[in-house]
mmCIF file of C-alpha atoms in Angstrom:
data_model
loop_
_atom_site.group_PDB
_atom_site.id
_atom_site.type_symbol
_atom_site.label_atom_id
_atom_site.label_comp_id
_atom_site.label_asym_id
_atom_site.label_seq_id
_atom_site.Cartn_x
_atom_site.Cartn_y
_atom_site.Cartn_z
ATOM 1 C CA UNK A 23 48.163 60.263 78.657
ATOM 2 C CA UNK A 24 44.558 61.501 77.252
ATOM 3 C CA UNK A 25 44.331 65.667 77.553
ATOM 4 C CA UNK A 26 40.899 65.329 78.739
ATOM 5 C CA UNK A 27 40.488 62.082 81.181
ATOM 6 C CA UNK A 28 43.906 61.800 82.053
ATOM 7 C CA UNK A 29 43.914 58.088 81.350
ATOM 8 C CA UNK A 30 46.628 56.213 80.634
ATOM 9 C CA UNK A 31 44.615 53.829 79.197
ATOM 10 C CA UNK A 32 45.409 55.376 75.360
ATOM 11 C CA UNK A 33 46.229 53.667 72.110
ATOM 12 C CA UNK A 34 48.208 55.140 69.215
ATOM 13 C CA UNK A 35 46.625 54.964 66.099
ATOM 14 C CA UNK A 36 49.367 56.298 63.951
ATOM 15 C CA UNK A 37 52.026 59.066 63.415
ATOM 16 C CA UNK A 38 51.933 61.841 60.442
ATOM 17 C CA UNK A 39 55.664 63.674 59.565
ATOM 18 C CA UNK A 40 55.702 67.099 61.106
ATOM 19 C CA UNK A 41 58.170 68.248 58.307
ATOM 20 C CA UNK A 42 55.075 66.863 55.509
ATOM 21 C CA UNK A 43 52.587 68.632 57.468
ATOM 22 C CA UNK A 44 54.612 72.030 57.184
ATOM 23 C CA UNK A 45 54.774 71.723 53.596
ATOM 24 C CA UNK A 46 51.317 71.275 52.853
ATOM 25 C CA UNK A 47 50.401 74.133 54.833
ATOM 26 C CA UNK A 48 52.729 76.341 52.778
ATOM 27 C CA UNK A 49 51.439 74.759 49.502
ATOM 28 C CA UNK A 50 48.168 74.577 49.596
ATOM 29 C CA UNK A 51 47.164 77.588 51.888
ATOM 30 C CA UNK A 52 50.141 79.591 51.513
ATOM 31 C CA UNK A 53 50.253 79.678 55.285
ATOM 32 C CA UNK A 54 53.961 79.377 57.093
ATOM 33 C CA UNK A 55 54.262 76.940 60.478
ATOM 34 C CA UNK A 56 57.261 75.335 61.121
ATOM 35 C CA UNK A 57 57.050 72.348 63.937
ATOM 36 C CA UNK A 58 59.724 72.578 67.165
ATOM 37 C CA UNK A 59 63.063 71.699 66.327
ATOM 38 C CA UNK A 60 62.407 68.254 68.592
ATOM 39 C CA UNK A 61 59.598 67.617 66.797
ATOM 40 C CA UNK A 62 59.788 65.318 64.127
ATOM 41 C CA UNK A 63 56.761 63.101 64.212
ATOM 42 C CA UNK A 64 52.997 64.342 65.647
ATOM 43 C CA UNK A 65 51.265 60.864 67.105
ATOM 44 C CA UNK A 66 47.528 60.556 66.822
ATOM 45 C CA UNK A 67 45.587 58.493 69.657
ATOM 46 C CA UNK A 68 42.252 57.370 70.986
ATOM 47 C CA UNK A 69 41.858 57.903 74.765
ATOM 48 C CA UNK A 70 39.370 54.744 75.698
ATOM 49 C CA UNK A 71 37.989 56.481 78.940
ATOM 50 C CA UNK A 72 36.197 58.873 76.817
ATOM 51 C CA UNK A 73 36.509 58.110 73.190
ATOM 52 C CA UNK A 74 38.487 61.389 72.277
ATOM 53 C CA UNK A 75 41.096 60.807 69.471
ATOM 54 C CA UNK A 76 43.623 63.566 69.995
ATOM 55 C CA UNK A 77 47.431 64.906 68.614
ATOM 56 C CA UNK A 78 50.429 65.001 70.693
ATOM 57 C CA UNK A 79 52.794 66.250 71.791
ATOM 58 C CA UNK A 80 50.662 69.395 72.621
ATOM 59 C CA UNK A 81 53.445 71.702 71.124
ATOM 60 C CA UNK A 82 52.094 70.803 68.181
ATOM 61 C CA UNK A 83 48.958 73.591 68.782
ATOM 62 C CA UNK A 84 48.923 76.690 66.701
ATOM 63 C CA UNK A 85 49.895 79.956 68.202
ATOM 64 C CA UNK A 86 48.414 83.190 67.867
ATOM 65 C CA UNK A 87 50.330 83.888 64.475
ATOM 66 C CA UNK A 88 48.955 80.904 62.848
ATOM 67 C CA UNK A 89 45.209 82.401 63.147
ATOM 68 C CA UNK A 90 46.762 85.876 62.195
ATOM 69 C CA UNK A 91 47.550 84.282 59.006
ATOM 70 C CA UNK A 92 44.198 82.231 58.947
ATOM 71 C CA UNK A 93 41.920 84.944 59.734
ATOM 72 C CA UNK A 94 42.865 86.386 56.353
ATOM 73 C CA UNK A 95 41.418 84.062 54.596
ATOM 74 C CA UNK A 96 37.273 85.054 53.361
ATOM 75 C CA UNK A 97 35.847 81.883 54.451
ATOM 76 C CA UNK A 98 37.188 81.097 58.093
ATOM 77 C CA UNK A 99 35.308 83.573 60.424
ATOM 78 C CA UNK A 100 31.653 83.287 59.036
ATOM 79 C CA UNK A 101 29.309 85.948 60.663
ATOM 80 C CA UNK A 102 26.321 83.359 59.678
ATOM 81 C CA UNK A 103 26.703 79.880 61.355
ATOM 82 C CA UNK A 104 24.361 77.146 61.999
ATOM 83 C CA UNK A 105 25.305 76.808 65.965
ATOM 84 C CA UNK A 106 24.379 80.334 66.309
ATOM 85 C CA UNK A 107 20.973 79.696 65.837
ATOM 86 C CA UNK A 108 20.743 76.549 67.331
ATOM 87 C CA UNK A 109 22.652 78.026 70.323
ATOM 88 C CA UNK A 110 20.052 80.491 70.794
ATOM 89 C CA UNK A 111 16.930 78.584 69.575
ATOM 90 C CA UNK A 112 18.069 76.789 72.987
ATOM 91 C CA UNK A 113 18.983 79.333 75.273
ATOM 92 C CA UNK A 114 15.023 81.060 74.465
ATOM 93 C CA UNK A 115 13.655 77.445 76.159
ATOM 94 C CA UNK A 116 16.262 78.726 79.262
ATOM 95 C CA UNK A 117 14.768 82.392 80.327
ATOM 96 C CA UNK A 118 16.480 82.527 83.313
ATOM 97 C CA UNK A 119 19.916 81.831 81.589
ATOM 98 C CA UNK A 120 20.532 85.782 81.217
ATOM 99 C CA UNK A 121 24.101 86.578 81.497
ATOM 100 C CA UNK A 122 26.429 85.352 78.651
ATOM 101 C CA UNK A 123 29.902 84.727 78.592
ATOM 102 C CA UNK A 124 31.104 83.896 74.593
ATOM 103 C CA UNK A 125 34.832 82.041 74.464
ATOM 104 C CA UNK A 126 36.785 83.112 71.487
ATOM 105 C CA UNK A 127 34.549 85.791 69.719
ATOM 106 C CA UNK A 128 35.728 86.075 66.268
ATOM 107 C CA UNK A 129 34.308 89.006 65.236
ATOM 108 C CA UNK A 130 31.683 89.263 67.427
ATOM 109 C CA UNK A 131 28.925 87.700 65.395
ATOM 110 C CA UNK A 132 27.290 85.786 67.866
ATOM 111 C CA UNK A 133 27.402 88.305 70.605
ATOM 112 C CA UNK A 134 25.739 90.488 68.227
ATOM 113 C CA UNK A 135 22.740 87.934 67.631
ATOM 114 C CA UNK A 136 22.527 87.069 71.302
ATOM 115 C CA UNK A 137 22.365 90.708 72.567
ATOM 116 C CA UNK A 138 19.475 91.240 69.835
ATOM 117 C CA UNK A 139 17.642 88.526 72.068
ATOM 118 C CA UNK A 140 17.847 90.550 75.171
ATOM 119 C CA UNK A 141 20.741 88.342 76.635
ATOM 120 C CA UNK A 142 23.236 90.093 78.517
ATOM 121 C CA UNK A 143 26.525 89.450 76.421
ATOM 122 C CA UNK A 144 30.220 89.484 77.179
ATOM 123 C CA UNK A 145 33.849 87.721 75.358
ATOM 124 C CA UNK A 146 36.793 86.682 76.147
ATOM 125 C CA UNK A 147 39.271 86.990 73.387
ATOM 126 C CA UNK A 148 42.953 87.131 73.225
ATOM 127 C CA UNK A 149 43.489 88.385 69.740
ATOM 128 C CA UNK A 150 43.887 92.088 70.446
ATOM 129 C CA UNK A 151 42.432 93.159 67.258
ATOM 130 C CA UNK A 152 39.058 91.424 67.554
ATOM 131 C CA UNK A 153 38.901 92.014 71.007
ATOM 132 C CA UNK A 154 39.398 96.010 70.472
ATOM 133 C CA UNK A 155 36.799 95.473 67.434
ATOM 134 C CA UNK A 156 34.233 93.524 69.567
ATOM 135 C CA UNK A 157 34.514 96.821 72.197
ATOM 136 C CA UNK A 158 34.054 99.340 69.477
ATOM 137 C CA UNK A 159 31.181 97.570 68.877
ATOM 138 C CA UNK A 160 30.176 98.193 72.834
ATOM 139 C CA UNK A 161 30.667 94.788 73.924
ATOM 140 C CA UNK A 162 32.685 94.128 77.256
ATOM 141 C CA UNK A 163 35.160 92.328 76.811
ATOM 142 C CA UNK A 164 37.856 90.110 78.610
ATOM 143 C CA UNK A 165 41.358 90.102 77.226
ATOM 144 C CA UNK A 166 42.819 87.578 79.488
ATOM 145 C CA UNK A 167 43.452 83.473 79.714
ATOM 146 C CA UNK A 168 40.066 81.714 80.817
ATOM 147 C CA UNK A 169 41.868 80.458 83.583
ATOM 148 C CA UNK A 170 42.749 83.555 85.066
ATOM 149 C CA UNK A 171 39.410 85.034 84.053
ATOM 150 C CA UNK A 172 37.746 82.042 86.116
ATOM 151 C CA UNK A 173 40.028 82.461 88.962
ATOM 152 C CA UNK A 174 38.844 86.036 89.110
ATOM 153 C CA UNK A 175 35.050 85.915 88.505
ATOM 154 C CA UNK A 176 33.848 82.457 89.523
ATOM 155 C CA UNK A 177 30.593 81.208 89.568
ATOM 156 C CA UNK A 178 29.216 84.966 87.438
ATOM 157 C CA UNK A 179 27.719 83.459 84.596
ATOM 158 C CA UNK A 180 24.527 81.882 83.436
ATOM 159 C CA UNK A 181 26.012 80.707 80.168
ATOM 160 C CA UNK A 182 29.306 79.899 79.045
ATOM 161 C CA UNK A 183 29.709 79.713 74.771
ATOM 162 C CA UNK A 184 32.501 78.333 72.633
ATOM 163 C CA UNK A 185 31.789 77.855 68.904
ATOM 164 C CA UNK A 186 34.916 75.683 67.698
ATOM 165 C CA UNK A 187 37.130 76.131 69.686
ATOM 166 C CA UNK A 188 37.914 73.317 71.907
ATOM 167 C CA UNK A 189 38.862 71.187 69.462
ATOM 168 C CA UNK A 190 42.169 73.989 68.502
ATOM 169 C CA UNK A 191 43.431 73.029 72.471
ATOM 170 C CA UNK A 192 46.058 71.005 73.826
ATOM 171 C CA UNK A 193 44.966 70.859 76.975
ATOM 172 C CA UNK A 194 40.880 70.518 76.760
ATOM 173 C CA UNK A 195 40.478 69.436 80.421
ATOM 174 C CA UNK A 196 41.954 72.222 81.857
ATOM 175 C CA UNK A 197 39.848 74.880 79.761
ATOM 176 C CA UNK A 198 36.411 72.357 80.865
ATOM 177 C CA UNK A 199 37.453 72.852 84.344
ATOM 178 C CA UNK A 200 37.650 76.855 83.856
ATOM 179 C CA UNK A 201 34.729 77.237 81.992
ATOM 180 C CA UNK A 202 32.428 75.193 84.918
ATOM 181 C CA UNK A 203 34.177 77.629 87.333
ATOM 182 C CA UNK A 204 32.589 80.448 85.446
ATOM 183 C CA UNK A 205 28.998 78.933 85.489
ATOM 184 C CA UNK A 206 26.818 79.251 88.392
ATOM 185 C CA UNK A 207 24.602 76.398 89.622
ATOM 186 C CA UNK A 208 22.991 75.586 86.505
ATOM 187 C CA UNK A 209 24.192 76.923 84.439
ATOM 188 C CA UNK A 210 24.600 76.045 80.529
ATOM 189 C CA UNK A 211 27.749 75.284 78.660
ATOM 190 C CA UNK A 212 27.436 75.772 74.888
ATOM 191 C CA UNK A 213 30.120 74.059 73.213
ATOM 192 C CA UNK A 214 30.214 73.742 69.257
ATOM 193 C CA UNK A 215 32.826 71.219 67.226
ATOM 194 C CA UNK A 216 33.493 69.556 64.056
ATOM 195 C CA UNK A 217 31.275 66.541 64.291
ATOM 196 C CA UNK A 218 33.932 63.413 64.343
ATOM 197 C CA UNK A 219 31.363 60.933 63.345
ATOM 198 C CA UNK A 220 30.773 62.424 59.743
ATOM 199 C CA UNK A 221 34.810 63.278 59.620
ATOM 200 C CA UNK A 222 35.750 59.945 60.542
ATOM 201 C CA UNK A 223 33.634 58.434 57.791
ATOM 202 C CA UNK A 224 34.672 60.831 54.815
ATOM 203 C CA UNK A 225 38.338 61.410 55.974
ATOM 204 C CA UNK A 226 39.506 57.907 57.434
ATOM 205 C CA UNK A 227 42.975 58.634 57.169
ATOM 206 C CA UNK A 228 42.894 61.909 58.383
ATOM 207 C CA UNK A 229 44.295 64.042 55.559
ATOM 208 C CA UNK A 230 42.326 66.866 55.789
ATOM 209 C CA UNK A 231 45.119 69.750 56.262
ATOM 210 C CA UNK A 232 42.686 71.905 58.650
ATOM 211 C CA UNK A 233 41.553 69.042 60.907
ATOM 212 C CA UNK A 234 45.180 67.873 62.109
ATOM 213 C CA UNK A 235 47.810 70.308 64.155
ATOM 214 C CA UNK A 236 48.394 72.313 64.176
ATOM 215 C CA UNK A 237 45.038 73.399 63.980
ATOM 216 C CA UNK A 238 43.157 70.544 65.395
ATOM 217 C CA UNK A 239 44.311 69.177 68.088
ATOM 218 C CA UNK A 240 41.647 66.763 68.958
ATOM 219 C CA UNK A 241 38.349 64.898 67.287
ATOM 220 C CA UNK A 242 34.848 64.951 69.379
ATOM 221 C CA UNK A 243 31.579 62.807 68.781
ATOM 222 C CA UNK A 244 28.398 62.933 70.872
ATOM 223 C CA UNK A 245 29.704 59.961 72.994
ATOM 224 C CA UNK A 246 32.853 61.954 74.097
ATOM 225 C CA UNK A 247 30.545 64.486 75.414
ATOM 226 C CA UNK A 248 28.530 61.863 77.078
ATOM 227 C CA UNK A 249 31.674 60.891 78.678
ATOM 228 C CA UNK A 250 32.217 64.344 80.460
ATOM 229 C CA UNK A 251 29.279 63.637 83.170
ATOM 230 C CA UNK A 252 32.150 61.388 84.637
ATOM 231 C CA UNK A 253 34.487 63.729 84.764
ATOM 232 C CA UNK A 254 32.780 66.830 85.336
ATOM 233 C CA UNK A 255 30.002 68.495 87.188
ATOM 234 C CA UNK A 256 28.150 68.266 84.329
ATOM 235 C CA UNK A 257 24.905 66.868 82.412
ATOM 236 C CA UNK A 258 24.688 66.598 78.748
ATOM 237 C CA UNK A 259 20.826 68.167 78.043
ATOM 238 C CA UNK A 260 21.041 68.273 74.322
ATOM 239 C CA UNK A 261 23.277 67.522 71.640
ATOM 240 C CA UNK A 262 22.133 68.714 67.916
ATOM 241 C CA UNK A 263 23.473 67.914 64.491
ATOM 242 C CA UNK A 264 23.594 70.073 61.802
ATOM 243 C CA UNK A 265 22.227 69.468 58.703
ATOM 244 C CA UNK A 266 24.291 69.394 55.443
ATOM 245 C CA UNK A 267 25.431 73.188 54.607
ATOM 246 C CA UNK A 268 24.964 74.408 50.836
ATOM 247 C CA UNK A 269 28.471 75.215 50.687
ATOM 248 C CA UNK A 270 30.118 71.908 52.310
ATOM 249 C CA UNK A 271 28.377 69.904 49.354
ATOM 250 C CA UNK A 272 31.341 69.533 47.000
ATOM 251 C CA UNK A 273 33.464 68.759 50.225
ATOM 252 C CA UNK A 274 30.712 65.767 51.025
ATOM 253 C CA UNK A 275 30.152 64.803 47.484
ATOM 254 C CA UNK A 276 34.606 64.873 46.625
ATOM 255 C CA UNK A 277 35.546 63.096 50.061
ATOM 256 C CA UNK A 278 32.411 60.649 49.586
ATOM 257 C CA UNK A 279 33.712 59.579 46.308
ATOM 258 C CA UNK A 280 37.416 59.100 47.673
ATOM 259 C CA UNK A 281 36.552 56.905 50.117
ATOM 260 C CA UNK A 282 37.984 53.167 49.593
ATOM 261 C CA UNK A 283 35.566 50.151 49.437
ATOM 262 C CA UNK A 284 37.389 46.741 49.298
ATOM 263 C CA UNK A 285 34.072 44.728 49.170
ATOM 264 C CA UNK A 286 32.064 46.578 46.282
ATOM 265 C CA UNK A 287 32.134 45.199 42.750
ATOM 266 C CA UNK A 288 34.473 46.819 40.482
ATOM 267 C CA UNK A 289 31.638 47.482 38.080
ATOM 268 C CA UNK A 290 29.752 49.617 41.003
ATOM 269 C CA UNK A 291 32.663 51.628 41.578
ATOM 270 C CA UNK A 292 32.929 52.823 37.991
ATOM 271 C CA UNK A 293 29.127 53.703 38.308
ATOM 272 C CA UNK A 294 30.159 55.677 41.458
ATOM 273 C CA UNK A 295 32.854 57.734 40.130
ATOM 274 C CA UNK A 296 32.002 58.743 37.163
ATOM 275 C CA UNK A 297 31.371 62.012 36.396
ATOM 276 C CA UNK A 298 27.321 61.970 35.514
ATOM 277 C CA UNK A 299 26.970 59.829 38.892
ATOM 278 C CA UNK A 300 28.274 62.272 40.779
ATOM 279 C CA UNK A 301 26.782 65.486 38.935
ATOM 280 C CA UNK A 302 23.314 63.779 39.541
ATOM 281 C CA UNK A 303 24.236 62.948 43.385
ATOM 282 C CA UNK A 304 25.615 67.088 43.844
ATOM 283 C CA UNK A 305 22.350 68.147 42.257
ATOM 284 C CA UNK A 306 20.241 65.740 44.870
ATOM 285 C CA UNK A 307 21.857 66.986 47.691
ATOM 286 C CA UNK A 308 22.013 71.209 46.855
ATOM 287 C CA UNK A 309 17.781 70.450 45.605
ATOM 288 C CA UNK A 310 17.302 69.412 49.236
ATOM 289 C CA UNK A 311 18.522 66.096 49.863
ATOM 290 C CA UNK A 312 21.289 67.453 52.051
ATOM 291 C CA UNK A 313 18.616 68.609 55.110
ATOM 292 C CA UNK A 314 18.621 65.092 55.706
ATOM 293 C CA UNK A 315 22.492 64.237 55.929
ATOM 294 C CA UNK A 316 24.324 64.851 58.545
ATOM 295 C CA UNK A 317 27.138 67.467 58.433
ATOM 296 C CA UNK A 318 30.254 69.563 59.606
ATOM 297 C CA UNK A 319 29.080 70.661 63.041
ATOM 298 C CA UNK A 320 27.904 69.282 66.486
ATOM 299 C CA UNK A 321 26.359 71.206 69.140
ATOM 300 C CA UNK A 322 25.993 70.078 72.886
ATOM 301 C CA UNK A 323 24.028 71.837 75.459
ATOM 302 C CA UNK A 324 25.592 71.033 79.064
ATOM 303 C CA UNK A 325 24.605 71.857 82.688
ATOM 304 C CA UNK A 326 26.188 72.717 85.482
ATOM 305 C CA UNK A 327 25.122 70.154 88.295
ATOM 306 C CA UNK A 328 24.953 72.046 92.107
#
């Protein structure tokens, strides 16, 4: 049954060894997760209601001790990210959208930038160390389940923010549900992912360690969030893309290169991998080229509907 429509109406795609994906966590990020004892194959699906391909069974999520171990690592919590910009490039077209509620606050990057732009800025964060860094920093903020957070201050905010995040839960409808209970009449929901389209393309057998459980749990496009007016009390107003980053060009240019193509000419493929072909295509892309490809993140700008 699909997490998010709660359609039966699912196919299975394929299944990945739990045991394998262990392994590789340990040996190429020297991080330790060791699937349920039960659990000895993770199944990946497409829901056809909504379009979401998603992992089960949902024990296969990450706990807290997982990002513990990731958050040590230089590169996962960036302070500069394209969807903060773009998040609040559209919130200035929204003056009345005031009071902000950020899901999952890192280390309080974003909150920082908003509050700069005279929004008026709150978190909700489980991880007790960012959340007591985030208040040192003189933010409020909630250390508490969204659910119980929504079931205690419904209907208080004019904006509700997660930056990836979504994607990390097992149970996606039930934290869509919470965060329109949060928004007032409407009122925007920001929601940030890895862009599935561009994934799908450059990873078609999903072997990318970080985008499978049990960090990923699920894969979104623009059409999935098209799909939640359906569902929810919601209406998509925006979705943006965002361009190629300077430092997910060797990750474009290595998966790109990978990629399996039955129909070209043997001779074309040669020209394709070697080594000068792709030096020249790297240098096209950092000298600019890259502003016009599409890359890592999508960004969709939702109302709440009265």
């Amino acid at each position: 049954m699909s997490p998010l429509s709660g359609s039966a109406d699912v196919e299975l795609l394929h299944e990945v060894d739990a045991a394998l994906i262990s392994k590789r966590w340990r040996d190429e990020l020297g991080i330790h997760w060791e699937p349920a004892d039960n659990m000895d194959r993770i199944q990946y699906w497409r829901d056809h209601t909504t379009g979401l391909l998603f992992y089960s069974p949902p024990e296969a999520a990450g706990e807290a001790d997982i990002y513990l171990q990731l958050q040590r690592l230089p590169w996962y919590y960036m302070s500069e990210k394209w969807e903060f910009t773009s998040a609040l490039r559209i919130l200035a077209g929204h003056q009345s959208q005031q009071q902000l509620l950020e899901v999952g606050i890192g280390k309080g990057s974003f909150l920082q930038k908003a509050k700069l732009q005279g929004l008026d800025v709150s978190g909700v964060e489980l991880n007790p160390d960012a959340a007591a860094s985030a208040r040192r920093l003189g933010f409020t903020i909630h250390e508490m389940s969204l659910h119980d957070l929504a079931t205690a201050y419904p209907s208080c905010w004019d904006v509700v923010c997660a930056f990836q995040v979504i994607e990390h839960l097992p149970s996606p409808r039930e934290f869509l549900e919470d965060a329109v209970r949060l928004l007032r009449p409407g009122g925007l929901l920001l929601l940030s992912v890895p862009n599935a389209e561009i994934s799908c393309q450059l990873d078609p057998c999903r072997e990318v360690l970080l985008d499978q459980p049990p960090h990923h749990m699920s894969h979104w496009d623009n059409a999935v969030f098209q799909s939640l007016e359906k569902l929810f009390p919601l209406k998509i107003l925006e979705s943006a893309y965002e361009p190629l980053a300077p430092y997910h060009v060797d990750w474009f240019v290595d998966s790109w290169a990978k990629l399996p193509r039955p129909r070209t000419p043997r001779m074309f493929i040669k020209v394709m991998l070697s080594r000068h072909f792709s030096s020249s295509f790297r240098f096209a892309l950092s000298a600019g080229m890259r502003r016009f490809v599409r890359g890592h993140t999508l960004l969709a700008c939702l109302e709440k509907q009265a």
